[in-house]
mmCIF file of C-alpha atoms and ligand atoms in Angstrom:
data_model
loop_
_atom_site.group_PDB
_atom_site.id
_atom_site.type_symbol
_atom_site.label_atom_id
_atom_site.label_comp_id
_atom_site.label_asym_id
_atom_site.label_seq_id
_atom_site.Cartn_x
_atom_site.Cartn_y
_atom_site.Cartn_z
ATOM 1 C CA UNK A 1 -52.606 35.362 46.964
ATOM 2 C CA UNK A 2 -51.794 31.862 47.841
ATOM 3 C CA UNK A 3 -49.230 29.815 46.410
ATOM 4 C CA UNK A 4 -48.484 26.239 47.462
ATOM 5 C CA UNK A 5 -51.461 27.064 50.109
ATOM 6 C CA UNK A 6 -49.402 29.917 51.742
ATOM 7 C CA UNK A 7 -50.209 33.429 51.369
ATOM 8 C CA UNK A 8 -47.956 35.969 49.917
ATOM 9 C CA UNK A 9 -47.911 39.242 49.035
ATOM 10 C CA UNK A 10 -45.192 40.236 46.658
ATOM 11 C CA UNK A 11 -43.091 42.492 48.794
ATOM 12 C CA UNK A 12 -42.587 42.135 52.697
ATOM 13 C CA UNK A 13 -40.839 43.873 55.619
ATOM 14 C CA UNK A 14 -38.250 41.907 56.448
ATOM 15 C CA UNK A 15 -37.882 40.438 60.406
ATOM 16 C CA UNK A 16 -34.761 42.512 61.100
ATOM 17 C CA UNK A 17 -36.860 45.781 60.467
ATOM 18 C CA UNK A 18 -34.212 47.470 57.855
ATOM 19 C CA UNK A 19 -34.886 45.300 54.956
ATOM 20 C CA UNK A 20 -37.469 43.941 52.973
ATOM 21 C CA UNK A 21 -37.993 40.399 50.804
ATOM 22 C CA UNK A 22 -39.679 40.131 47.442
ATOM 23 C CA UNK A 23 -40.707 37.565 44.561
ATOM 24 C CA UNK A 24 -37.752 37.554 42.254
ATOM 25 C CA UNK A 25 -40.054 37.371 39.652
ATOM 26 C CA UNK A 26 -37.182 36.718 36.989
ATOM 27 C CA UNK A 27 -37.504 33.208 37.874
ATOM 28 C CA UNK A 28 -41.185 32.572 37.495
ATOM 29 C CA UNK A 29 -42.628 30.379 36.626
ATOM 30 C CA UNK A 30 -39.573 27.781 36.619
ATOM 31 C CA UNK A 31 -39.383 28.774 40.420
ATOM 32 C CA UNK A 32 -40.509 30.193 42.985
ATOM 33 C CA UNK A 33 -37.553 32.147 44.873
ATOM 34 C CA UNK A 34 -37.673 35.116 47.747
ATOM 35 C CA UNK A 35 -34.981 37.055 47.816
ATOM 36 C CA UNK A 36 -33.605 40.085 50.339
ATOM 37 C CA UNK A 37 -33.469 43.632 49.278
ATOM 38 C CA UNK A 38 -31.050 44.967 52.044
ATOM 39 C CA UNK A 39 -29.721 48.446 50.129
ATOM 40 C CA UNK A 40 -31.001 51.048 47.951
ATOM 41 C CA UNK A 41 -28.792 49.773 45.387
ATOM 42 C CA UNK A 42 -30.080 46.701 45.763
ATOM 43 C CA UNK A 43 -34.089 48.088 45.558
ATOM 44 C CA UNK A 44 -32.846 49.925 42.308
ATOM 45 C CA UNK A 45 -31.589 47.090 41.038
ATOM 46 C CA UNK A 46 -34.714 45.103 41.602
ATOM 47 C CA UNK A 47 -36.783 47.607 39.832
ATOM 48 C CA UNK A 48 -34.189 48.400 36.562
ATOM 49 C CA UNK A 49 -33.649 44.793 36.029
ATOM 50 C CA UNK A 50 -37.155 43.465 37.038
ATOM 51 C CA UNK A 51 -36.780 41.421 39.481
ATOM 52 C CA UNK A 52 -40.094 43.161 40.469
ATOM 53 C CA UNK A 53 -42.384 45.070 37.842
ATOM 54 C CA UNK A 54 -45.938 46.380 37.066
ATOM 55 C CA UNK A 55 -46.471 49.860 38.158
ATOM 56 C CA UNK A 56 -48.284 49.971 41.281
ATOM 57 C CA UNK A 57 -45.137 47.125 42.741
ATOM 58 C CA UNK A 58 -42.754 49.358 41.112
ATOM 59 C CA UNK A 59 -44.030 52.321 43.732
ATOM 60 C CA UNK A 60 -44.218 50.310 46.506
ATOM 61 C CA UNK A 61 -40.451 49.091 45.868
ATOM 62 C CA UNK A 62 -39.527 52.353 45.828
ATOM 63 C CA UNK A 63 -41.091 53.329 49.009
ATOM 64 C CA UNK A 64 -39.679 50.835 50.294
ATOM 65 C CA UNK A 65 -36.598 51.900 48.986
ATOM 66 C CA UNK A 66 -36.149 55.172 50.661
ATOM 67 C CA UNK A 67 -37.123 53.795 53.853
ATOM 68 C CA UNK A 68 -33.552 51.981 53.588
ATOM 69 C CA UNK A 69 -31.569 54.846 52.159
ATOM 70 C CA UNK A 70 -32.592 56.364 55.120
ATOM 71 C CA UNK A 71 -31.227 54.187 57.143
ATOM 72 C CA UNK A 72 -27.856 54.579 55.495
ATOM 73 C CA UNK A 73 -27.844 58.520 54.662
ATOM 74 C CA UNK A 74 -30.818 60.584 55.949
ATOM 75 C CA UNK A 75 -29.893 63.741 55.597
ATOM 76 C CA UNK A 76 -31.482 66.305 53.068
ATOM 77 C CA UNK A 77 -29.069 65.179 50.663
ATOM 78 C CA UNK A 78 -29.366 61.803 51.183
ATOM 79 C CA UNK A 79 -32.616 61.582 50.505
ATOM 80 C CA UNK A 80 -32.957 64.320 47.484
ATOM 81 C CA UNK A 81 -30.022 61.153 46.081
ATOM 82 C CA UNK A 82 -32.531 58.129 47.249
ATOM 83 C CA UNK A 83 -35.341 60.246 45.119
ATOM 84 C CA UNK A 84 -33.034 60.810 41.690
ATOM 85 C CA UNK A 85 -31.304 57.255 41.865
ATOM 86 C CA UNK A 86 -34.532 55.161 42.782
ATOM 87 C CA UNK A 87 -36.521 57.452 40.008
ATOM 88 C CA UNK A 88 -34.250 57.099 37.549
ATOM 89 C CA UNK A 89 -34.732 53.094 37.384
ATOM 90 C CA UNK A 90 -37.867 52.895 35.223
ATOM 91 C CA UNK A 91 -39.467 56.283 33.404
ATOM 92 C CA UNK A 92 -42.725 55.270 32.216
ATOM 93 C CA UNK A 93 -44.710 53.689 35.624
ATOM 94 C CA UNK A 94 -45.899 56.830 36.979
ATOM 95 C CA UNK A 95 -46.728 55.130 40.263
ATOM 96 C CA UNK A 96 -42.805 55.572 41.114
ATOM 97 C CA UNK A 97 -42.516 58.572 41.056
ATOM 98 C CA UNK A 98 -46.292 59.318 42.907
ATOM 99 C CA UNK A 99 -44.747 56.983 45.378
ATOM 100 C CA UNK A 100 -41.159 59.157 45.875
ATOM 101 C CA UNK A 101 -43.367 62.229 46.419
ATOM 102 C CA UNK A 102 -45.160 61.083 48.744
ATOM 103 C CA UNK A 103 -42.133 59.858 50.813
ATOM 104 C CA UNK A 104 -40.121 63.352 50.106
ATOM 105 C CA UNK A 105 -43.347 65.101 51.345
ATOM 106 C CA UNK A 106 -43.603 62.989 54.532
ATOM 107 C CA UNK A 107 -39.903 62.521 55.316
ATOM 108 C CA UNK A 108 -38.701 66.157 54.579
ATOM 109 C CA UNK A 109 -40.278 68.217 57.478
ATOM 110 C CA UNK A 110 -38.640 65.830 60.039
ATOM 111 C CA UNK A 111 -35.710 65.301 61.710
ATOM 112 C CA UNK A 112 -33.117 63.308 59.844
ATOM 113 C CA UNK A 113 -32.838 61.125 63.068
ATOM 114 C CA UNK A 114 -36.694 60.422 62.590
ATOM 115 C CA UNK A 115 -36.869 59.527 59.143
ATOM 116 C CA UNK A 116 -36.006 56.360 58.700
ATOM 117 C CA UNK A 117 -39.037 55.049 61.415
ATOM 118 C CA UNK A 118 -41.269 57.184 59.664
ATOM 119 C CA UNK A 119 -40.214 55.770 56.741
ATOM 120 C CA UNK A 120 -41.044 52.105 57.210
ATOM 121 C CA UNK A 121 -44.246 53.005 58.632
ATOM 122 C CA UNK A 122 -45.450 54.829 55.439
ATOM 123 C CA UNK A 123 -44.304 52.603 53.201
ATOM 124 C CA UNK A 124 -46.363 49.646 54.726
ATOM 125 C CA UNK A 125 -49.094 52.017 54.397
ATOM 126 C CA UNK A 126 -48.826 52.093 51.140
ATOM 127 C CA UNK A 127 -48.251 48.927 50.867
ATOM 128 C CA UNK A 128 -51.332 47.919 52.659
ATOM 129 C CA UNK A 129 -53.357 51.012 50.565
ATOM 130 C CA UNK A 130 -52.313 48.868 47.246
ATOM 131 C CA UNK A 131 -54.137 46.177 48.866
ATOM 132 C CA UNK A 132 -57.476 48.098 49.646
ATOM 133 C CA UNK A 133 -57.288 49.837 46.227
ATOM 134 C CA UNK A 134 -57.264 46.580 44.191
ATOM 135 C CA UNK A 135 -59.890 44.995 46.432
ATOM 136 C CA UNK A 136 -62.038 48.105 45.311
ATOM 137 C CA UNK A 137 -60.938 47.935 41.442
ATOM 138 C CA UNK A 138 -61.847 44.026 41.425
ATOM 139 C CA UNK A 139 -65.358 45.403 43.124
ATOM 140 C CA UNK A 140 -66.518 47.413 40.155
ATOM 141 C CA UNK A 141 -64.984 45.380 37.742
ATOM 142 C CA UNK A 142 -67.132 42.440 38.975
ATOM 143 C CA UNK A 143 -70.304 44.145 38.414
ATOM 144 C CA UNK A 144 -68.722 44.712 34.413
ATOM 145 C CA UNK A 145 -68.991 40.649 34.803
ATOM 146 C CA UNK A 146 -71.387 39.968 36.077
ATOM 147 C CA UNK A 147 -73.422 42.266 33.466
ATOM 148 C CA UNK A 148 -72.199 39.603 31.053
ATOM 149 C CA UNK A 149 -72.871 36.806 32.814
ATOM 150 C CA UNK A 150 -76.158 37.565 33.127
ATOM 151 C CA UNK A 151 -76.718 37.706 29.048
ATOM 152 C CA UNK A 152 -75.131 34.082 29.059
ATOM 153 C CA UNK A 153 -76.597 30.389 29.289
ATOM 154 C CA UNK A 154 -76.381 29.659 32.658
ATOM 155 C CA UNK A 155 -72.408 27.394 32.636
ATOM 156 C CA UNK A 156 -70.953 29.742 29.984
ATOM 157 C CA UNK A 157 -67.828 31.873 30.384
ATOM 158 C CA UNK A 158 -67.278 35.063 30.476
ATOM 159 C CA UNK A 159 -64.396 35.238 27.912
ATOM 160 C CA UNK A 160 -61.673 37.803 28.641
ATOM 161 C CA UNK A 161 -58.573 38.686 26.824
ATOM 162 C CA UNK A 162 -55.784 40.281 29.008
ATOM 163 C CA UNK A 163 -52.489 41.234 27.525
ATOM 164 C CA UNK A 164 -48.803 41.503 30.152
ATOM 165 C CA UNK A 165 -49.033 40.941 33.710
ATOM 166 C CA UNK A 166 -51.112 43.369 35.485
ATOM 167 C CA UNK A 167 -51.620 40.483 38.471
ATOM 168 C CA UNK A 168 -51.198 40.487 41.811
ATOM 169 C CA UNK A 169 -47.150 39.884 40.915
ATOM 170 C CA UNK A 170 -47.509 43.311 39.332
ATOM 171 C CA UNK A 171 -49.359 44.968 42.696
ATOM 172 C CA UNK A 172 -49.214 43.825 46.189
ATOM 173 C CA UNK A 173 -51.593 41.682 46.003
ATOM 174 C CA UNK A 174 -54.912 40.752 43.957
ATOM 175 C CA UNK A 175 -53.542 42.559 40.770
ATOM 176 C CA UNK A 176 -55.692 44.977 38.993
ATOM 177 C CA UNK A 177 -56.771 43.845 35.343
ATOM 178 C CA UNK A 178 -57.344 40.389 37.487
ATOM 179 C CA UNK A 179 -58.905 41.598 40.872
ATOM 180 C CA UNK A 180 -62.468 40.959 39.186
ATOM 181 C CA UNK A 181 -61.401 38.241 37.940
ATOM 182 C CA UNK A 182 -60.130 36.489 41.070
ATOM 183 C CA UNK A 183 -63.622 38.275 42.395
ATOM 184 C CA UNK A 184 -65.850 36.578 39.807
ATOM 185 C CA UNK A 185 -64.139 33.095 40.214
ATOM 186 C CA UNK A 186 -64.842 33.339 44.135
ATOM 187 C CA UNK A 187 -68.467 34.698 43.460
ATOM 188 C CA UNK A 188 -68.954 31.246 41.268
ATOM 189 C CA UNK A 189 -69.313 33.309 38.038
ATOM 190 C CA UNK A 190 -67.555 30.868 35.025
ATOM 191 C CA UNK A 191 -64.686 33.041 33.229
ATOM 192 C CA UNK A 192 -62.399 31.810 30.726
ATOM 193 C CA UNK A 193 -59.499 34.311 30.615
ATOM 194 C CA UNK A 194 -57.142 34.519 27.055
ATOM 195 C CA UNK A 195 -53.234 35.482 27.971
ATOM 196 C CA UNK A 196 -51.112 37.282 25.600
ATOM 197 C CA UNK A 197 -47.680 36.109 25.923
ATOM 198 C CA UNK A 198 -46.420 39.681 25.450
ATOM 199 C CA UNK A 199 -43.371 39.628 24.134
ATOM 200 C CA UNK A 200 -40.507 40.343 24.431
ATOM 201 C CA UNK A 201 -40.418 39.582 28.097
ATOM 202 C CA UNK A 202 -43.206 37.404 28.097
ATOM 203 C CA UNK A 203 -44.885 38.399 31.150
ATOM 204 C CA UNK A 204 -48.171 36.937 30.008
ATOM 205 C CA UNK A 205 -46.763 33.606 29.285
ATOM 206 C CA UNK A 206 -44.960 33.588 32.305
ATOM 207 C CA UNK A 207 -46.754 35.150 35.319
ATOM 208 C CA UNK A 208 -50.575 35.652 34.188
ATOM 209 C CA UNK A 209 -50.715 32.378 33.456
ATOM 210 C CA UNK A 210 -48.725 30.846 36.426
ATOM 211 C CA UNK A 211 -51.304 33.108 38.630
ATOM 212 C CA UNK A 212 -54.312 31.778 36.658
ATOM 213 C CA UNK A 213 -52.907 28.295 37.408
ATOM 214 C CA UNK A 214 -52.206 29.064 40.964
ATOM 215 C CA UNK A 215 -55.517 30.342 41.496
ATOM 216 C CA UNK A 216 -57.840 27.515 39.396
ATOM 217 C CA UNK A 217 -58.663 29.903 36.680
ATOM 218 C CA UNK A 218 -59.505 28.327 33.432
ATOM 219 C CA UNK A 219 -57.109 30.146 30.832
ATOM 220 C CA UNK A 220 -55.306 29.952 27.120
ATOM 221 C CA UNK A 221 -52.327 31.108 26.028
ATOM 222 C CA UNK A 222 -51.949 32.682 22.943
ATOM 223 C CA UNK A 223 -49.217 34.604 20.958
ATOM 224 C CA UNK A 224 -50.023 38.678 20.929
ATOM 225 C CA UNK A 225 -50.750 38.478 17.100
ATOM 226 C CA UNK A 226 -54.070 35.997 17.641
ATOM 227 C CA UNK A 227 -56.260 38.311 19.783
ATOM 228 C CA UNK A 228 -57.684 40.451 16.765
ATOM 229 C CA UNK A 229 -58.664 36.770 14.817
ATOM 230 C CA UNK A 230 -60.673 35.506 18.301
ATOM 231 C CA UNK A 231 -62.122 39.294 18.080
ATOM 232 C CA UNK A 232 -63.639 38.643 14.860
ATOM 233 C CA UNK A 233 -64.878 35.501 15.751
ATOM 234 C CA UNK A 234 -66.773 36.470 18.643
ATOM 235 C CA UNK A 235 -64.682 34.638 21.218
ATOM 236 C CA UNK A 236 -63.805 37.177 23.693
ATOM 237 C CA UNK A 237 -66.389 39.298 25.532
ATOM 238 C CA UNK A 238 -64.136 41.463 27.131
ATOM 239 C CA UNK A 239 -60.923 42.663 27.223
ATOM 240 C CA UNK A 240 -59.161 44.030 30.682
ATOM 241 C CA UNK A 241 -55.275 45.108 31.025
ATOM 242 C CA UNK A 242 -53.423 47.321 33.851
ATOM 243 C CA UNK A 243 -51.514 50.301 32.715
ATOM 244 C CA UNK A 244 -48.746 51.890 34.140
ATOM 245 C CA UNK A 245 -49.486 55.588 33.493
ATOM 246 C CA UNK A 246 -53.142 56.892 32.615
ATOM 247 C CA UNK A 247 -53.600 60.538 31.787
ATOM 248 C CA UNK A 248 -55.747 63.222 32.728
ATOM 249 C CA UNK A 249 -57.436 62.716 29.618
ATOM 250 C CA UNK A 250 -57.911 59.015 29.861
ATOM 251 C CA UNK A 251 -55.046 57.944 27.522
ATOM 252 C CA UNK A 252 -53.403 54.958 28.541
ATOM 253 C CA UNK A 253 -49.939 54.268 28.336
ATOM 254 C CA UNK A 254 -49.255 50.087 28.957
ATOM 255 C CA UNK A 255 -47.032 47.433 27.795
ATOM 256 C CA UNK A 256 -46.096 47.269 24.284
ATOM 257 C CA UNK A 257 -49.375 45.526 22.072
ATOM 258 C CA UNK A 258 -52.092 47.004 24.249
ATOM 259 C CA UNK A 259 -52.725 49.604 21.248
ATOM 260 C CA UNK A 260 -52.881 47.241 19.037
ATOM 261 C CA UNK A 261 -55.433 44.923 20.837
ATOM 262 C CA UNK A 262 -57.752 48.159 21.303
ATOM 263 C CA UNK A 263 -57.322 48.809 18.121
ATOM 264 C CA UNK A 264 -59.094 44.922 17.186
ATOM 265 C CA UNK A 265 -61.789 45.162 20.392
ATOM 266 C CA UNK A 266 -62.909 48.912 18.669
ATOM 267 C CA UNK A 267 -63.232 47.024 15.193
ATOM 268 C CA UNK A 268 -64.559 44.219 16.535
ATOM 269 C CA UNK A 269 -67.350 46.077 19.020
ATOM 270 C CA UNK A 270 -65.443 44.410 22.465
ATOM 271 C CA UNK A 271 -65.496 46.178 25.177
ATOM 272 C CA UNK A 272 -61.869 46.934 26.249
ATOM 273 C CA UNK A 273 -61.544 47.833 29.832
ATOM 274 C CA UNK A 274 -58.740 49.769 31.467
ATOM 275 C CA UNK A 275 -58.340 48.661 35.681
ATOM 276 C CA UNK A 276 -56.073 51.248 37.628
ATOM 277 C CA UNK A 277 -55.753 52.479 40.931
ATOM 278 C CA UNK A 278 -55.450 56.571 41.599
ATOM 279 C CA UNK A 279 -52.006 56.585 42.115
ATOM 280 C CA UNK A 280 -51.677 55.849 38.242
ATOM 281 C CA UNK A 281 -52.864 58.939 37.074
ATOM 282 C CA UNK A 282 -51.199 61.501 35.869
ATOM 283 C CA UNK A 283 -52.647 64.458 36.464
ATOM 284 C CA UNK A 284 -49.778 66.942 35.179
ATOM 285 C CA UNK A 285 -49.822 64.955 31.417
ATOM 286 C CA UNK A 286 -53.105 65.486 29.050
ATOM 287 C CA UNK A 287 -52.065 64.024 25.491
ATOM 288 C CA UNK A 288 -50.079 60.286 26.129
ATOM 289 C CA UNK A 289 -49.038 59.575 22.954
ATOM 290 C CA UNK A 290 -47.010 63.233 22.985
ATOM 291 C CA UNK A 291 -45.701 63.414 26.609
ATOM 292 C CA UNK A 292 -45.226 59.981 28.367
ATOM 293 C CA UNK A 293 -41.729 58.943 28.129
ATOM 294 C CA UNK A 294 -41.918 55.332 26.484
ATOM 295 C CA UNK A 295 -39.176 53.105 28.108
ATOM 296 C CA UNK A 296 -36.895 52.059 25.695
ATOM 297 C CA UNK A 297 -35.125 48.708 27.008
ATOM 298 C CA UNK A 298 -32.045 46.256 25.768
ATOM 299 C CA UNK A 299 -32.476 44.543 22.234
ATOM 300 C CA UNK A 300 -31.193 41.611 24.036
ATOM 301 C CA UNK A 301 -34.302 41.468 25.663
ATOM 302 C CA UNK A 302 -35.953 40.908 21.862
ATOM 303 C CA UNK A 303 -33.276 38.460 20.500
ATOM 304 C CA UNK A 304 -32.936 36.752 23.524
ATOM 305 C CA UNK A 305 -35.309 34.331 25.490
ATOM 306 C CA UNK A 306 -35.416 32.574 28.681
ATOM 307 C CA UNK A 307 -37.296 29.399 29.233
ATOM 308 C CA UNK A 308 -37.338 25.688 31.121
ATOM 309 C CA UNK A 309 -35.194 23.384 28.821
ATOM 310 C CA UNK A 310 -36.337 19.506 28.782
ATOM 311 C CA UNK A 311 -33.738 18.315 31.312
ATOM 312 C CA UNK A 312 -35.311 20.781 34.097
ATOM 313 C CA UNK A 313 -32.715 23.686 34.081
ATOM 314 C CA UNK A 314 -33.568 27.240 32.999
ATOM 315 C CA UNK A 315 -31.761 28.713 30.028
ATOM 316 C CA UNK A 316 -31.629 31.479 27.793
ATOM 317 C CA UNK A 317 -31.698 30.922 24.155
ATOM 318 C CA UNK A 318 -31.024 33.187 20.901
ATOM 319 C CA UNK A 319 -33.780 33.770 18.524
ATOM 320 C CA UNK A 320 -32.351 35.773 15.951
ATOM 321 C CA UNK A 321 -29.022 35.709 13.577
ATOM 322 C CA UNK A 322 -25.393 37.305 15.216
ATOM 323 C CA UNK A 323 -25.878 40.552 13.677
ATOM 324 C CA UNK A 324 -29.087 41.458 13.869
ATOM 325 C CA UNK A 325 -29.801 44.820 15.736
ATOM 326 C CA UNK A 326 -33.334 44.692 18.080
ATOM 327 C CA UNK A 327 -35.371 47.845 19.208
ATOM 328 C CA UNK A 328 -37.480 47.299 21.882
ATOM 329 C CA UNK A 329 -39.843 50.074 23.380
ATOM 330 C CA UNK A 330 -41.839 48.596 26.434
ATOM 331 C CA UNK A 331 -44.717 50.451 25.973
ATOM 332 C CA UNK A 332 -47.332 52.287 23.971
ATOM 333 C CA UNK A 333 -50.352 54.572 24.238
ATOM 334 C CA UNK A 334 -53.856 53.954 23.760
ATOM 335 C CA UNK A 335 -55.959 56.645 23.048
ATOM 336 C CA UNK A 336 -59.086 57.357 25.498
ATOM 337 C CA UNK A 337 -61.571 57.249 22.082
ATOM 338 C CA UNK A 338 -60.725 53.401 22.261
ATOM 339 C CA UNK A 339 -61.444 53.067 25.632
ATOM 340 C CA UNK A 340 -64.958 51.622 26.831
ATOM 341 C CA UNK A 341 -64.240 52.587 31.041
ATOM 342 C CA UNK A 342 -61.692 53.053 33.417
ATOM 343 C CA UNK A 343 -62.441 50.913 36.204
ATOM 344 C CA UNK A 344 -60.579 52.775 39.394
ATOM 345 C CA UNK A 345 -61.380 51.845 43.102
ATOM 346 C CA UNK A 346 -63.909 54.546 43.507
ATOM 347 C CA UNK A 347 -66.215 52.811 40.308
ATOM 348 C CA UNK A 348 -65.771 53.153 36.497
ATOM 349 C CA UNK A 349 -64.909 56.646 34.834
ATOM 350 C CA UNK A 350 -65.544 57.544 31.269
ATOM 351 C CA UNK A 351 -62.052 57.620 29.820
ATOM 352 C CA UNK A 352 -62.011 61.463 29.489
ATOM 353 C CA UNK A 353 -60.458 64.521 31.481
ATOM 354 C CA UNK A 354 -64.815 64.993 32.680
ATOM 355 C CA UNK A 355 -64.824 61.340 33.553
ATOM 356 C CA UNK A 356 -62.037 60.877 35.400
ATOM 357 C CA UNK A 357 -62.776 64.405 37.936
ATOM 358 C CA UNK A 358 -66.116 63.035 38.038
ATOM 359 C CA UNK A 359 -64.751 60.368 40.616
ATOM 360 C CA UNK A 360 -61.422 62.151 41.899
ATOM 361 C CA UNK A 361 -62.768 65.435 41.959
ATOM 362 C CA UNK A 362 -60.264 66.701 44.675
ATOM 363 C CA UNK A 363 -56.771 65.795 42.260
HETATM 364 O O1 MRU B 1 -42.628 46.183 32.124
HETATM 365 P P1 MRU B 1 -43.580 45.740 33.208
HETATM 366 O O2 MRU B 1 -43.666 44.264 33.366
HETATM 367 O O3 MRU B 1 -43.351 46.477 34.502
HETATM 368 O O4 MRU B 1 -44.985 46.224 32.650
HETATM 369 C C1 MRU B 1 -46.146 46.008 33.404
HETATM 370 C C2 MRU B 1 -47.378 46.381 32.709
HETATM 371 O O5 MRU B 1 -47.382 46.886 31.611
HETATM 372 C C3 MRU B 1 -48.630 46.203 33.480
HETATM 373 O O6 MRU B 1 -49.679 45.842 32.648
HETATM 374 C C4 MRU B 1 -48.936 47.534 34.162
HETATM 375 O O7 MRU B 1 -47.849 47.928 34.967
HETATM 376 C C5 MRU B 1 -50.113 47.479 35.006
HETATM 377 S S1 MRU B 1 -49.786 46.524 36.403
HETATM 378 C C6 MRU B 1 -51.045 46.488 37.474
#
């Protein structure tokens, strides 16, 4: 997407051919800086600490990751290591570890002196494949708009609540949860989009809505606890989020408060829409709230918060007293039975084990 009238995508192949550069997105949306990955500690780094985040950027990272270890070790060894230390940097996004396979499957039958090449070249394919798959997701999720639209006085918005970042800072590009909305903006269709601030990291507050300003899309910030109250009072049509691990069943695993927001859209009778690409299935896990590993990150993050102070510098502030102990699990699991549709690149799937083989019948 464009910022400042440039294009970007959020993670590049570097001119020297070895590295790559990414959005730091620690920064945003204070500022805008690029920064060099030129290691695989350095790519591991950049996932564990988020400096990049959202599933489907997390795989491409990683991708991109191996391509470099095998420029510094590609033996068999080196990259079984590149595998376990890259997938040991975030556990829930399933697209990391899709993305490791598919490297380990490419890179293994060839000669260690042919890897790294290889490498490169698949990992910009993925790269590029995250493109196309979004394009497709913000497709069908359009014609989910449009539907709406079409029951509206001509001018009025199509009012959708999204919760984290599941943007084009959290893909390569275009974003998933807002590929139909960028879609329905360019097709003239009025939206008005609600942002969570999703604490504790904030990545509504901070990168939805710096994407929704850099892209002209009317939006509102609100705190996580005020989406069930708009529910009730008929302000949102539709809710969309990302998630970054969906199961065969249709349960969907996503940044801590999605539950709870399904939860108020099923009360409420909104639709609450799931956008994912393939990759973010997992097909070897049936029952979510049992069997996806639920990341389980710093307190600090909690009791801690970053933000511009008045005389322009960006500082980190406490929130709670000295003493006070913070647990902070990233994520939780919806169940499919509060799931209206999974919206995937090849259309929208029931959210059930039939639903989901219905479109992806070879996985
Ligand atoms: O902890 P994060 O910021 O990596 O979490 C990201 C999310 O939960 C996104 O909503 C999800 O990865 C989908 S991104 C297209």
């Amino acid at each position: 997407m464009k910022v400042a009238e440039r294009h970007y995508r959020t993670i590049w192949p570097a001119a020297d051919g070895r590295s790559v550069e990414i959005i730091d997105q620690r920064w945003l949306p204070h500022e805008f800086r690029v920064v060099p990955l030129t290691t695989m500690a350095d790519v591991a780094t950049a996932i564990r600490d988020m400096w990049v985040r959202g599933a489907p950027l997390i795989g491409v990272t990683a991708a991109y990751g191996v391509a470099i270890a095998m420029l510094e070790d590609s033996s068999d060894a080196g990259l079984d290591r590149a595998w376990d230390v890259l997938h040991e940097t975030r556990p829930t996004a399933i697209n990391l570890r899709w993305a490791l396979d598919d490297m380990r499957r490419l890179l293994a039958p060839l000669p260690a002196e042919q890897r790294a090449e290889a490498a490169f070249a698949r990992a910009a394919r993925i790269a590029d494949e995250d493109v196309e798959l979004n394009r497709n997701i913000g497709r069908h999720g359009l014609d989910i708009i449009r539907k709406i639209a079409a029951s509206k006085q001509p001018g009025e918005p199509v009012r959708i609540l999204t919760h984290c970042n599941a943007g084009w800072l959290a893909t390569v590009d275009y974003g998933t949860a807002t590929s139909p909305i960028y879609l329905a903006t360019e097709a003239g269709i009025p939206v008005h989009v609600y942002v969570d601030e999703t604490r504790p990291r904030n990545q509504g507050a901070q990168l939805t809505a710096w994407e929704m300003v850099g892209q002209g899309v009317p939006h509102t910030l609100l705190v996580d606890n005020a989406g069930g109250h708009l529910m009730q009072h008929g302000m949102v049509d539709m809710v969309i989020v990302g998630t970054d691990r969906t199961t065969r069943n249709g349960d969907v695993c996503n940044k801590i408060g999605t539950y709870l927001k399904a939860l108020a859209a099923h009360d409420n009778g909104v639709p609450f829409y799931v956008a994912l690409p393939s990759p973010t299935i997992d097909w070897t896990v049936g029952d979510g709230v049992a069997e996806i590993p639920i990341e389980e990150r710093s307190g600090d993050e909690v009791s801690l918060v970053w933000g511009r102070a008045a005389d322009g510098t960006v500082v980190q502030v406490r929130i709670s007293p000295d003493g006070t102990n913070a647990a902070n699990p990233a994520f939780d699991v919806t169940p499919a039975r509060l799931v209206t549709g999974l919206i995937t690149e090849r259309g929208i799937a029931e959210a059930s084990e039939t639903g989901l083989r219905g479109l992806f019948p070879a996985s």
